[in-house]
Structures are given as structure tokens and as C-alpha cells.
PDB file of C-alpha atoms and ligand atoms in Angstrom:
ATOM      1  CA  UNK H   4       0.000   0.000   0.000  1.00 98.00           C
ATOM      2  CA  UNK H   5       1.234   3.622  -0.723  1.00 98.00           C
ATOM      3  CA  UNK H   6       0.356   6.666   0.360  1.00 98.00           C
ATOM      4  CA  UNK H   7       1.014   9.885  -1.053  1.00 98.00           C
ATOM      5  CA  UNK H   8       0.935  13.301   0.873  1.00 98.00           C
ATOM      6  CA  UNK H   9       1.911  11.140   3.930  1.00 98.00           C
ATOM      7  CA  UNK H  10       3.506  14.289   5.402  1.00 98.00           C
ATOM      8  CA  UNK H  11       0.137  16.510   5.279  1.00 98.00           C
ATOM      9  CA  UNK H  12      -2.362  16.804   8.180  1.00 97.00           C
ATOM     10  CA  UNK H  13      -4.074  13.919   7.258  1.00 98.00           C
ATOM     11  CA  UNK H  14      -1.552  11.351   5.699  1.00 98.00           C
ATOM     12  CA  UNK H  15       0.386  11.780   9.169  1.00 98.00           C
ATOM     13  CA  UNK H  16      -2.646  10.818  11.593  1.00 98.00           C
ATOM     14  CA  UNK H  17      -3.282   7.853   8.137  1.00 98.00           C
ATOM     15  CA  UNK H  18       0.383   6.598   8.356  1.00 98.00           C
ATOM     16  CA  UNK H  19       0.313   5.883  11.939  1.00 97.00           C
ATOM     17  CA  UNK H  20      -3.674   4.533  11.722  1.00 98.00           C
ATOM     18  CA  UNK H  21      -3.084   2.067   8.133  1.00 98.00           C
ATOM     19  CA  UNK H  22       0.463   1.217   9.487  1.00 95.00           C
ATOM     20  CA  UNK H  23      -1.072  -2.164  12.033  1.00 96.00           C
ATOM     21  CA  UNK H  24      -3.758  -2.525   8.769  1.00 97.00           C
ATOM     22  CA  UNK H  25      -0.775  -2.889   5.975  1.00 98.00           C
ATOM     23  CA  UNK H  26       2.572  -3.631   7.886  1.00 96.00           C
ATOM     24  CA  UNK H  27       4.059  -2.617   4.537  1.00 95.00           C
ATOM     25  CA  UNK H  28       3.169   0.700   4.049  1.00 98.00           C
ATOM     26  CA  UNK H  29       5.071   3.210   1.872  1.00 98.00           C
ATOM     27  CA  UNK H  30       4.671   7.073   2.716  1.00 98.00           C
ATOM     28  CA  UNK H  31       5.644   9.464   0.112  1.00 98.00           C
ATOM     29  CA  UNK H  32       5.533  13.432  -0.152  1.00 98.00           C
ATOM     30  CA  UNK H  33       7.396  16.278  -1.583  1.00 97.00           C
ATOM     31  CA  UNK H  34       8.785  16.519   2.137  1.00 97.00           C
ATOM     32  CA  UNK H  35       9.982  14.542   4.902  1.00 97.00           C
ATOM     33  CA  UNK H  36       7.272  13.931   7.889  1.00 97.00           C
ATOM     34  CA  UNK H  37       9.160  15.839  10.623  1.00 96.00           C
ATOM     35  CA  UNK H  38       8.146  12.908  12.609  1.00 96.00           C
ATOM     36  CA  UNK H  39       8.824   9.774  10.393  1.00 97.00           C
ATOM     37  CA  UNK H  40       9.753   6.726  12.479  1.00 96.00           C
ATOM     38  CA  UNK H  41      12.118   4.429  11.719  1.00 96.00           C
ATOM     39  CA  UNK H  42       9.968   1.660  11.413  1.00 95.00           C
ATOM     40  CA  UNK H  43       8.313   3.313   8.397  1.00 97.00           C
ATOM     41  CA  UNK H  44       9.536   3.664   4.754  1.00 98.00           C
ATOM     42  CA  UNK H  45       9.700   6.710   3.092  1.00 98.00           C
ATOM     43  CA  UNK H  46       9.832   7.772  -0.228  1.00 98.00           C
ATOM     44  CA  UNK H  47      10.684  11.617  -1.548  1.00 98.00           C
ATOM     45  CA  UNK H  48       8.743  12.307  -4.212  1.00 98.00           C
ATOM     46  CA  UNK H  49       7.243  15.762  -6.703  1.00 98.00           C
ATOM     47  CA  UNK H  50       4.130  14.420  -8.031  1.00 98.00           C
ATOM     48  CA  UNK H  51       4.673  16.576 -11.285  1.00 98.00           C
ATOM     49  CA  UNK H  52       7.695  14.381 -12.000  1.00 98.00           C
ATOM     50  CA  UNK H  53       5.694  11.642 -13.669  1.00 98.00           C
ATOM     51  CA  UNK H  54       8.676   9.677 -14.287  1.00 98.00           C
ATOM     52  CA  UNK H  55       9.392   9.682 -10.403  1.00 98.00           C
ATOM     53  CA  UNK H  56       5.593   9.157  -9.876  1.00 98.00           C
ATOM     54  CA  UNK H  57       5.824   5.837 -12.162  1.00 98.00           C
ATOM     55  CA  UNK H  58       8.609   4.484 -10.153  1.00 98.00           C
ATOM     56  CA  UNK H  59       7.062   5.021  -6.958  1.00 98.00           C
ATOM     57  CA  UNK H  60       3.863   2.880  -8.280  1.00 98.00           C
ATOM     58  CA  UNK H  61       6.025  -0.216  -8.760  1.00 98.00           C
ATOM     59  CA  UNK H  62       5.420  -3.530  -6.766  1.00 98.00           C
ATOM     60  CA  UNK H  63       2.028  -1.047  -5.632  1.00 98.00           C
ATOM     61  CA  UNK H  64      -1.127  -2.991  -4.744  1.00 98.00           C
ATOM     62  CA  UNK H  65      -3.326   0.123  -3.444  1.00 98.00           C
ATOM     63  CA  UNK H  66      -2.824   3.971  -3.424  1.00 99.00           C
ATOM     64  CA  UNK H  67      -4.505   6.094  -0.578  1.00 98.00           C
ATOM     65  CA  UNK H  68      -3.965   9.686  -2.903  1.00 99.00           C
ATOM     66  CA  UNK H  69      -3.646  12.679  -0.812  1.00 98.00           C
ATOM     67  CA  UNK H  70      -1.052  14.212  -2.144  1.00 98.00           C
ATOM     68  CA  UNK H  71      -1.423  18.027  -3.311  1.00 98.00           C
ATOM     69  CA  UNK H  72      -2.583  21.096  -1.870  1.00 98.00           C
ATOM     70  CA  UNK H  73      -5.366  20.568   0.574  1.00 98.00           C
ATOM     71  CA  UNK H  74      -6.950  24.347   0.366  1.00 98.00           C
ATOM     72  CA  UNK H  75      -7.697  26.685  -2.599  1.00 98.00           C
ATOM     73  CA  UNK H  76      -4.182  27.871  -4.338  1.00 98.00           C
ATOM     74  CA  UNK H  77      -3.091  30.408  -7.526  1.00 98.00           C
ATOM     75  CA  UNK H  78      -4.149  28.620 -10.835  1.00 98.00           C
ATOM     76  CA  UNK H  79      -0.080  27.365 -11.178  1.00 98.00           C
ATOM     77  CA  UNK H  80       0.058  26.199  -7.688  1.00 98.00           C
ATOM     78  CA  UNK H  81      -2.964  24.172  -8.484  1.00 98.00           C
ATOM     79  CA  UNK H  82      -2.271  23.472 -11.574  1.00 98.00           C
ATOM     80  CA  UNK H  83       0.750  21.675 -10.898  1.00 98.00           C
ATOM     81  CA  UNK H  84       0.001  19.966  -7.095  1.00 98.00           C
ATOM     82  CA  UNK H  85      -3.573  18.880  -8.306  1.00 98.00           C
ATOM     83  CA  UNK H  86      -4.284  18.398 -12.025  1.00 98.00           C
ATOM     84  CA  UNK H  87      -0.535  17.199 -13.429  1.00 98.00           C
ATOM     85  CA  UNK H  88      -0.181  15.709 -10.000  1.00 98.00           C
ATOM     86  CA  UNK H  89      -3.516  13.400  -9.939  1.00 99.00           C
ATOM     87  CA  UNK H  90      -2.689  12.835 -13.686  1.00 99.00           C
ATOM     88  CA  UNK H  91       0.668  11.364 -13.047  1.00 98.00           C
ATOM     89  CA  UNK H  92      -0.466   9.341 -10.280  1.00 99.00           C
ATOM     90  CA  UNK H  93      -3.154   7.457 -12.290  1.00 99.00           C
ATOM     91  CA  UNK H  94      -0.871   7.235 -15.407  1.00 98.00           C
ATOM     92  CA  UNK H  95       1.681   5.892 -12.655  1.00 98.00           C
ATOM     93  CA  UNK H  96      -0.344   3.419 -11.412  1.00 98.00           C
ATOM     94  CA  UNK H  97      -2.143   2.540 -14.612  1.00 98.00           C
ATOM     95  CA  UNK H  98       1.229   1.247 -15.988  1.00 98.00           C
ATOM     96  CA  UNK H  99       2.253  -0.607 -12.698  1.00 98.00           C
ATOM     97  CA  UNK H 100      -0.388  -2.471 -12.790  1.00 98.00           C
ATOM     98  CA  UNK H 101      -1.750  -0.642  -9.539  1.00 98.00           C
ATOM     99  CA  UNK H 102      -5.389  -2.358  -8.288  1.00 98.00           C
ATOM    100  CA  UNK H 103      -6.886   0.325  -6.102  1.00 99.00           C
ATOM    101  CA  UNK H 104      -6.821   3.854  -5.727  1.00 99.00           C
ATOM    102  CA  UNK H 105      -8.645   6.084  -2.936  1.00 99.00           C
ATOM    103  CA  UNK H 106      -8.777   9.494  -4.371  1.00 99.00           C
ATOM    104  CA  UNK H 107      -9.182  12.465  -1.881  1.00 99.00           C
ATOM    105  CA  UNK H 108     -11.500  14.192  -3.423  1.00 99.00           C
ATOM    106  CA  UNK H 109     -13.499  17.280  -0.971  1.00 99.00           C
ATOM    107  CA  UNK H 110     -17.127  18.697  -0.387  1.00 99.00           C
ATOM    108  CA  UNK H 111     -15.142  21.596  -2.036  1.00 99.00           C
ATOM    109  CA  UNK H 112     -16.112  20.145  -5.518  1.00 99.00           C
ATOM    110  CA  UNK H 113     -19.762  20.163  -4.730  1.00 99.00           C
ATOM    111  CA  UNK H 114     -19.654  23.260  -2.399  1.00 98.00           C
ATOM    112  CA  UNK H 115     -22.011  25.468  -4.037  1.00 98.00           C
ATOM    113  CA  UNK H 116     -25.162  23.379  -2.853  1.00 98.00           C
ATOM    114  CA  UNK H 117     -26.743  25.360  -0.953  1.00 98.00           C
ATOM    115  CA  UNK H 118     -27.340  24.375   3.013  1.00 98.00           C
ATOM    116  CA  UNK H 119     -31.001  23.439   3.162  1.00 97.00           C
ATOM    117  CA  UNK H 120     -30.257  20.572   0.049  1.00 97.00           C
ATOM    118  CA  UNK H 121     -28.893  16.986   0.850  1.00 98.00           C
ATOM    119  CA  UNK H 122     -26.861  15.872  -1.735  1.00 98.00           C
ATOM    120  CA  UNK H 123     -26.564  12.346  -2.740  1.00 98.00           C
ATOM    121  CA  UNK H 124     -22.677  11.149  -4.991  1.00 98.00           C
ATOM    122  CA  UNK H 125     -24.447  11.663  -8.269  1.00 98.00           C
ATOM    123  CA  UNK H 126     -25.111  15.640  -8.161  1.00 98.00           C
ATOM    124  CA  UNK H 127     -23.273  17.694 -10.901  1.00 98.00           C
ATOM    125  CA  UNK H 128     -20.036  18.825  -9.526  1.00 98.00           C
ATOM    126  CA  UNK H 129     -20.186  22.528  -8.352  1.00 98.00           C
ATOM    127  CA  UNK H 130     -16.574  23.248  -7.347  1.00 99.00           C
ATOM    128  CA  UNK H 131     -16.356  26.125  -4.908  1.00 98.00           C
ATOM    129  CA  UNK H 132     -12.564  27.260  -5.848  1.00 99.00           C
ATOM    130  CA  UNK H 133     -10.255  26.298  -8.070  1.00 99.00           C
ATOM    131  CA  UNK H 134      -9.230  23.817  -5.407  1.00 99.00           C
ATOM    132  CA  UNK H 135     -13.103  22.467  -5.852  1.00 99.00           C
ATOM    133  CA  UNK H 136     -12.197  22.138  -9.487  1.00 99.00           C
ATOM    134  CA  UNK H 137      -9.146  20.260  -9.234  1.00 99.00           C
ATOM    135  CA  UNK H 138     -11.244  17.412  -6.960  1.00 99.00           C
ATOM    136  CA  UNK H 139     -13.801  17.469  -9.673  1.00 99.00           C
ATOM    137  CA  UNK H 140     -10.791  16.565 -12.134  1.00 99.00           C
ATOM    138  CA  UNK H 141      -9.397  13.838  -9.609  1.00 99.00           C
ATOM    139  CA  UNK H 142     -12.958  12.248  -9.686  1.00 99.00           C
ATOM    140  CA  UNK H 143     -13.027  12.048 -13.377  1.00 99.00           C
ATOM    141  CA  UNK H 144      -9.733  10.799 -13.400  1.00 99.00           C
ATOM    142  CA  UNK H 145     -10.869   7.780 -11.012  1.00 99.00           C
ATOM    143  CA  UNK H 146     -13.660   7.076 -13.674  1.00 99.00           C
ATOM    144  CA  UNK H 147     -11.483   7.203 -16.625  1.00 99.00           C
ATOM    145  CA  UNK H 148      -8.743   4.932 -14.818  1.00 99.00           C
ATOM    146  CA  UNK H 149     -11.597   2.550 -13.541  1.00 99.00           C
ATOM    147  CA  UNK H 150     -14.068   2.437 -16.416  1.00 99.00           C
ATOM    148  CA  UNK H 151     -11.059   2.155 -18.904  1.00 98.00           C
ATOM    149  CA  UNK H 152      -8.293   0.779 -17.512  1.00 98.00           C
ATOM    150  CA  UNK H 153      -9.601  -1.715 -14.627  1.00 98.00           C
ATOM    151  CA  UNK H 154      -8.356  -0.081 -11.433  1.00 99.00           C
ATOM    152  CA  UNK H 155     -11.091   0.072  -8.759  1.00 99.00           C
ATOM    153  CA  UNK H 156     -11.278   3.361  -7.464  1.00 99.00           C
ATOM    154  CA  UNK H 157     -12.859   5.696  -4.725  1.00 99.00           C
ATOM    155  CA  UNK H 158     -13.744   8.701  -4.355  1.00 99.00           C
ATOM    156  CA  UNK H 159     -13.606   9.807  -0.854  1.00 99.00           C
ATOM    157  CA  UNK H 160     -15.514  13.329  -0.884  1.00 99.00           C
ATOM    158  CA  UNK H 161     -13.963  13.884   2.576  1.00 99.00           C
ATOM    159  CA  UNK H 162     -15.590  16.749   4.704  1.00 98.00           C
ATOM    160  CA  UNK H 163     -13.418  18.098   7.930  1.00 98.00           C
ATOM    161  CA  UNK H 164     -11.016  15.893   8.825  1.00 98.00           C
ATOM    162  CA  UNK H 165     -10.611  16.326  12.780  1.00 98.00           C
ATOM    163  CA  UNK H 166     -10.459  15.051  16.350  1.00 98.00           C
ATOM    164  CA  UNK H 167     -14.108  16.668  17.002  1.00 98.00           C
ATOM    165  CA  UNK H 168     -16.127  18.798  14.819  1.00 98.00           C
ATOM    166  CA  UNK H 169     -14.503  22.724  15.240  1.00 97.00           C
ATOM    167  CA  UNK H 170     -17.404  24.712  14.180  1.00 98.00           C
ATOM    168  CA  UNK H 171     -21.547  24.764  13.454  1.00 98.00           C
ATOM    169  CA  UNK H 172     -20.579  24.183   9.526  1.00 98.00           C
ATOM    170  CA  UNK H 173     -18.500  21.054  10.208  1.00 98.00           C
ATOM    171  CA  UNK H 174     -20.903  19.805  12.848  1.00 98.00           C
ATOM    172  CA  UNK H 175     -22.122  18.460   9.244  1.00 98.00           C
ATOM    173  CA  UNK H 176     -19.277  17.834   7.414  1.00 99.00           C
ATOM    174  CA  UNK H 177     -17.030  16.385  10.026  1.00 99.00           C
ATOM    175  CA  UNK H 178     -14.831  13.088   9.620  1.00 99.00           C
ATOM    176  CA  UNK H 179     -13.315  11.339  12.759  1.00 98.00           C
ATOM    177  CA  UNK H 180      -9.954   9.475  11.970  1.00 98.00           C
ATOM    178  CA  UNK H 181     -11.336   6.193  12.350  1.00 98.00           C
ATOM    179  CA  UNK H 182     -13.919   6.853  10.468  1.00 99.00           C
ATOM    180  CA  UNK H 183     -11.742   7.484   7.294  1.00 99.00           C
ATOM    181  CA  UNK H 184      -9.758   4.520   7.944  1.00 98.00           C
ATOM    182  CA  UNK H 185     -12.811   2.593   7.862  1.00 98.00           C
ATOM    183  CA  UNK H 186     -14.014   4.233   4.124  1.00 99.00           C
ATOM    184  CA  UNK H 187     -10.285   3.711   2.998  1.00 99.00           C
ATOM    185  CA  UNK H 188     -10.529  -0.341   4.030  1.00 98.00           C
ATOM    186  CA  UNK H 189     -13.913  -0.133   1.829  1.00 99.00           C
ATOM    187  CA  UNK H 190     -11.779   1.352  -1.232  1.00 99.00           C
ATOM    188  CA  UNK H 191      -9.230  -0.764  -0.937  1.00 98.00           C
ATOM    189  CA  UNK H 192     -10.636  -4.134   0.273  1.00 98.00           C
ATOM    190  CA  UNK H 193     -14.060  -4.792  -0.344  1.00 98.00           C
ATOM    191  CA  UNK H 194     -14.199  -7.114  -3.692  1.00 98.00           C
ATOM    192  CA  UNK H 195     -16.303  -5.736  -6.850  1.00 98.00           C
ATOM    193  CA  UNK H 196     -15.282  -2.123  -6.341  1.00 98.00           C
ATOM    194  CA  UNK H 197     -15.252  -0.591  -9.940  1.00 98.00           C
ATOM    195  CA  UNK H 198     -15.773   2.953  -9.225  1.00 99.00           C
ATOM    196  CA  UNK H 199     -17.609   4.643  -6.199  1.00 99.00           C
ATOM    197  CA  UNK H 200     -17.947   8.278  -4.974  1.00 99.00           C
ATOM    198  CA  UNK H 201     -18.572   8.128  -1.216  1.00 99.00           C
ATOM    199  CA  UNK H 202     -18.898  11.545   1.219  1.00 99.00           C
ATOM    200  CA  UNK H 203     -16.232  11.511   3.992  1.00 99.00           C
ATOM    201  CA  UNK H 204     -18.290  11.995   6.854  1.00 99.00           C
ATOM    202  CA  UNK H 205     -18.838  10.214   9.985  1.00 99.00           C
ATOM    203  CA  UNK H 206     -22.475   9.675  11.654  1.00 98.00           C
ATOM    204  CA  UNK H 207     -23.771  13.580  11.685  1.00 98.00           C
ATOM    205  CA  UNK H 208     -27.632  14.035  12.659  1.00 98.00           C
ATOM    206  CA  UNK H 209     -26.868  17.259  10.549  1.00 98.00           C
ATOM    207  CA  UNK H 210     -25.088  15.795   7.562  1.00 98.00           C
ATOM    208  CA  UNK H 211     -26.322  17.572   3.807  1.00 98.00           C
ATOM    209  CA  UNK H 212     -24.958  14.463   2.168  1.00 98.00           C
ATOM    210  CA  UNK H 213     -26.370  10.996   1.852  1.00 98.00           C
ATOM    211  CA  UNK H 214     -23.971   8.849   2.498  1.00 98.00           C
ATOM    212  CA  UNK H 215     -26.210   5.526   1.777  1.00 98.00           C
ATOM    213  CA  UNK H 216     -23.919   3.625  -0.580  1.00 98.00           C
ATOM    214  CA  UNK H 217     -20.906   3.988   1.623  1.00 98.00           C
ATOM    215  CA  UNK H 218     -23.202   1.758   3.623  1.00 98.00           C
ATOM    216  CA  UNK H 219     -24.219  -0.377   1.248  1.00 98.00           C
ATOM    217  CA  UNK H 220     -20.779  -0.765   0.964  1.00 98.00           C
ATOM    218  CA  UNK H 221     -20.327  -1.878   4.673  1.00 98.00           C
ATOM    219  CA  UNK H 222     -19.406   1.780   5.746  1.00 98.00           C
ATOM    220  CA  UNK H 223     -20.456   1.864  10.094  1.00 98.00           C
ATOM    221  CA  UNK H 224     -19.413   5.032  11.160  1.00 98.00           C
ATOM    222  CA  UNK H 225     -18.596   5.202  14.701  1.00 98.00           C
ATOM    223  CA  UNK H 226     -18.224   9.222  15.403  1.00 98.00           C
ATOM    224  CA  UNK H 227     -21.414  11.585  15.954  1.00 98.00           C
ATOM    225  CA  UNK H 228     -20.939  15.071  16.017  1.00 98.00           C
ATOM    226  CA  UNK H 229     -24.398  15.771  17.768  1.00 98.00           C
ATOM    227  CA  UNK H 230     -23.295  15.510  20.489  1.00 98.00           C
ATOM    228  CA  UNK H 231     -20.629  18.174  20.370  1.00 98.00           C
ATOM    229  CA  UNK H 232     -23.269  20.459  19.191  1.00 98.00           C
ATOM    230  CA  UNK H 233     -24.392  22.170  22.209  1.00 98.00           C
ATOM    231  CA  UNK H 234     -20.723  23.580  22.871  1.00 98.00           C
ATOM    232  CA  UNK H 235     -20.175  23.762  19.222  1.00 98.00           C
ATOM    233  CA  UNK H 236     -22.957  26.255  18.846  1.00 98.00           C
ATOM    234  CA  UNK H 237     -22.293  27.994  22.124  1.00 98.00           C
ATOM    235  CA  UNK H 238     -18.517  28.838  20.897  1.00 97.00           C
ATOM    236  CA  UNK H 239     -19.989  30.061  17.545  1.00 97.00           C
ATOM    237  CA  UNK H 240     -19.398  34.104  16.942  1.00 94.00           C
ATOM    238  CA  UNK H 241     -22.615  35.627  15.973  1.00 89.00           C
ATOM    239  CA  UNK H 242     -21.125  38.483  14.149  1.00 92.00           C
ATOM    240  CA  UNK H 243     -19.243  38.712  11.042  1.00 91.00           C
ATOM    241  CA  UNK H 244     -20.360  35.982   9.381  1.00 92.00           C
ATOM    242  CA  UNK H 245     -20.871  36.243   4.846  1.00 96.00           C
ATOM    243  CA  UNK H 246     -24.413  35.249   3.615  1.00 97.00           C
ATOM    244  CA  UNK H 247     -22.574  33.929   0.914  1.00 98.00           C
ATOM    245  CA  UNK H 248     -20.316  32.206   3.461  1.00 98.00           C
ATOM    246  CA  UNK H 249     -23.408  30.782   5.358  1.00 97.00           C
ATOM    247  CA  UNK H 250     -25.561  29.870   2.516  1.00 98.00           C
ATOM    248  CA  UNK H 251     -23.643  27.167   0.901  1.00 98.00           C
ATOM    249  CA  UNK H 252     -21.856  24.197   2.170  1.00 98.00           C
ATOM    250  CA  UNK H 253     -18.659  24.993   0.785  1.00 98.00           C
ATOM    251  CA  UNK H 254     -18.532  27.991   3.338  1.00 98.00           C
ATOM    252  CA  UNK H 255     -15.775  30.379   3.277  1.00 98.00           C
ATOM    253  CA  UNK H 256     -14.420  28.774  -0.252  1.00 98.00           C
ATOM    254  CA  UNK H 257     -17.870  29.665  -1.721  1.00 98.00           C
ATOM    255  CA  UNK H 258     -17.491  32.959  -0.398  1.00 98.00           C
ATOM    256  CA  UNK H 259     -13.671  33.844  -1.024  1.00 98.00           C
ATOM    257  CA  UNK H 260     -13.538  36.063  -4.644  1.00 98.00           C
ATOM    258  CA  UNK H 261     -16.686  35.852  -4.917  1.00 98.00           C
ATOM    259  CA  UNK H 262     -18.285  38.580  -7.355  1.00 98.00           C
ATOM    260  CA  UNK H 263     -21.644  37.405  -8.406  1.00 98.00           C
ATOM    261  CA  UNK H 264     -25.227  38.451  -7.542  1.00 97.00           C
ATOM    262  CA  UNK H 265     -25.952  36.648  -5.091  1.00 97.00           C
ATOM    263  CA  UNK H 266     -29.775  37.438  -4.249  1.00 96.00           C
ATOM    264  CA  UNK H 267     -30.007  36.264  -7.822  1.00 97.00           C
ATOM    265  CA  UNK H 268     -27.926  33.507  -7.833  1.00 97.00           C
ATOM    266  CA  UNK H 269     -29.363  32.450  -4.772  1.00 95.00           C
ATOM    267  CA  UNK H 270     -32.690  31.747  -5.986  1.00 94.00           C
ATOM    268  CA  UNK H 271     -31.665  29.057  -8.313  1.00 88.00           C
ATOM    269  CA  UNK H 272     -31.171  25.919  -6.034  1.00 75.00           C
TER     270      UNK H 272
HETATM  271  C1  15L M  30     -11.049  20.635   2.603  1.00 50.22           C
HETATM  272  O1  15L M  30     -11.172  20.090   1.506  1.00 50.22           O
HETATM  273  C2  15L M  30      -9.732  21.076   3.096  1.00 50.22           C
HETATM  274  O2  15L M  30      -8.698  20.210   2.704  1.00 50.22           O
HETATM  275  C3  15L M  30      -9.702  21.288   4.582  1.00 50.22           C
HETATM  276  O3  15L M  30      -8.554  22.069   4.883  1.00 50.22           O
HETATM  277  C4  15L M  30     -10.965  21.979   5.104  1.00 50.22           C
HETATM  278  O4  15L M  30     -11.028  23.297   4.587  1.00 50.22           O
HETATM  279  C5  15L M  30     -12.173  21.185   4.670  1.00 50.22           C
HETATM  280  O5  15L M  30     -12.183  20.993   3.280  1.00 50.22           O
HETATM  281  C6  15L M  30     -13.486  21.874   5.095  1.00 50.22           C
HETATM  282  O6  15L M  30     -14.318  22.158   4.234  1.00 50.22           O
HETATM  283  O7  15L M  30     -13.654  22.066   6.287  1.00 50.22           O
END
């Protein structure tokens, strides 16, 4: 199993959480995880160097994909990190012969549903940045890669990642540790997998997504955010707040740059 943008927020909780699931993990990133153990292997690697990217693939079974930038970005950074990153990954593990992939994919590339809607995996896309956008391209990637070339992939639309949900929005969104790892063993293990696109969310009263094939698929989240939500709404400033901001799921992404009518806008759901 591999597992790229192992030294991110995320891929360090992962490599210590997969590492008792697949003894033989190998973490990769542009960087070194300050706190890589020697137990672990690591591998330094730019995703835009697809020749680098193809090597890493080799004598892969499984890719957890992180790698990238996690939060919107200028068009190169994104551009580079996102598109000809996720790109060189699935041409990397197309040619070694890679089974699985678990893409990272966000609520950012469905973040302009608006609040009140509950979305279920087969919505249009509507990418709140050009962050959003680049998650819509890793999806289509995973259906390209699965539909054409075989590989069984996921789509993990992953919410907030975090010990406890940190605010009102991600009382919806949010995604407990365990409950990822439990979505990733789904991506990578269950048998029949051609390609799925699952939310990343654990078991939230509030949740705008319907996350019934991820448990079709076996998902059984453990993590509620309800009931953090008496504190979490308690600790919420009152002021200050964008209507775009508040409007849409995507939150502060939908809101940042944004120059459009919005009483207009907002009237088409
Ligand atoms: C994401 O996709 C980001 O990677 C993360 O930093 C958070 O902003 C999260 O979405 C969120 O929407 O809370």
C-alpha cells in the first residue's frame, strides 16, 4: 500500500492509523514527515515528476492519494500539485499495474449546494474554488482509470477531517480518523469495487450528504458530532459571518472572490 501526501495533516494521523492494517506501508511526499519513524519507509517524491511518480507505483497494490494542496491555491500552484499531480499518479499506477486507488476528493467540488439541500454522490459537480475544481478533475480521473483501464477506485468526498467537529458548519461535514480509515478499508478491500464516490463523513444528525452507498458498501461510522453540538454552537461568533459564506456548504471557499449576484444567484437551487 502507498500513500502519497503522507507528510500533510491527514496522511500523518493515516500513516500511523493504516500502518497495524498494511505492515508494509510506503509514505511518500514532496517533504519529509518531521516525525517519520524508523519503522516506516519513506519515499521523496514531486508528483509533477511523472517519471518519479511511475517508479514510486512499482510492486504497488493500493494507493490512498492525498497528495497536493489541501486548500484553494493560484491557478499554477494548483495546476501543478492537483491536475498534473492526480494525472501522473493514475498514469503511474495505470502502468504498474496498480489495483486500487482512494482518491481524496473534498465537499469543495460540490460546495455550491446550498445548506437546506442533501446531496446524494451523483449531483453535478459545483466546485467552490479552483481547489473544488481540481477534486472534480481527480474524480473524473478515477472514472477514466476505472471504467477504462480496470483499477477500482474511490472517491472519498472527505468533509473536515478532525479530532471533534470545530465549528456549526462542520458539525455536518465532520470526519473522525477512524472513520476514514474505515471508508479507505472499503476502497481498498471490499471485492467488486469498480468505481464509487462516497462523502467523507462520519455519523452527523446534521449531515447535507447521503452517504447511503458507503453503507451499502459496509461503511459503520462510529463518530457523531451531535453531540458536540451544544458547545459547538455555544462557541460560535454571531457576528461577522458572509451570507454567501453561510448559505452554501462549501462555506468560506464559496465565499472567497466571490463577485456574483448573489440574491439572484441564490434563488436558483
Ligand atoms: C477541505 O477540503 C480542506 O482540505 C480542509 O482544509 C478543510 O477546509 C475542509 O475541506 C473543510 O471544508 O472544512
Amino acid at each position: 500500500m502507498l500513500i502519497t501526501g503522507a507528510a500533510g495533516e491527514i496522511g500523518t494521523r493515516l500513516r500511523m492509523l493504516l500502518k497495524p492494517v498494511y505492515p508494509h506501508l510506503v509514505a511518500s511526499d514532496l517533504r519529509r514527515p518531521a516525525d517519520l519513524r524508523e519503522d516506516e519507509t519513506f519515499v521523496q517524491v514531486d508528483l509533477t515528476d511523472a517519471a518519479a511518480v511511475e517508479k514510486l507505483c512499482q510492486g504497488i497494490d493500493g494507493i490512498v492519494h492525498l497528495g497536493g494542496k489541501s486548500i484553494e491555491g493560484t491557478w499554477d500552484e494548483i495546476l501543478q500539485s492537483n491536475i498534473i499531480g492526480a494525472y501522473n499518479l493514475f498514469e503511474g499506477a495505470r502502468t504498474a499495474g496498480v489495483k486500487r486507488i482512494v482518491f481524496a476528493s473534498s465537499n469543495h467540488a460540490v460546495g455550491f449546494y446550498p445548506r437546506e439541500t442533501t446531496i446524494p454522490p451523483d449531483v453535478v459537480p459545483r466546485p467552490d474554488s479552483r481547489y473544488g475544481v481540481s477534486k472534480v478533475f481527480g474524480e473524473g480521473l478515477g472514472a477514466l482509470y476505472a471504467y477504462k483501464h480496470g483499477i477500482g477506485v474511490t472517491s472519498l468526498r472527505i468533509g473536515n477531517f478532525a479530532d471533534a467537529p470545530i465549528d456549526v458548519r462542520r458539525l455536518s461535514i465532520w470526519l473522525a480518523p477512524d472513520d476514514l480509515v474505515r471508508l479507505i478499508r472499503i476502497g481498498l478491500e471490499r471485492p467488486g469495487i469498480v468505481y464509487e464516490v462516497l462523502y467523507g463523513i462520519s455519523d452527523n444528525d446534521r449531515a447535507w450528504f447521503d452517504n447511503s452507498r458507503a453503507v451499502a458498501l459496509g461503511y459503520a461510522p462510529e463518530a457523531r458530532s451531535e453531540p458536540h453540538a451544544a458547545a459547538v454552537i455555544a462557541a460560535e461568533p454571531k457576528d461577522g459571518k458572509s451570507p454567501v459564506a453561510e448559505h452554501y456548504q462549501g462555506g468560506t471557499f464559496c465565499a472567497a472572490e466571490y463577485t456574483g449576484d448573489f440574491a439572484t444567484i441564490k434563488k436558483s437551487q
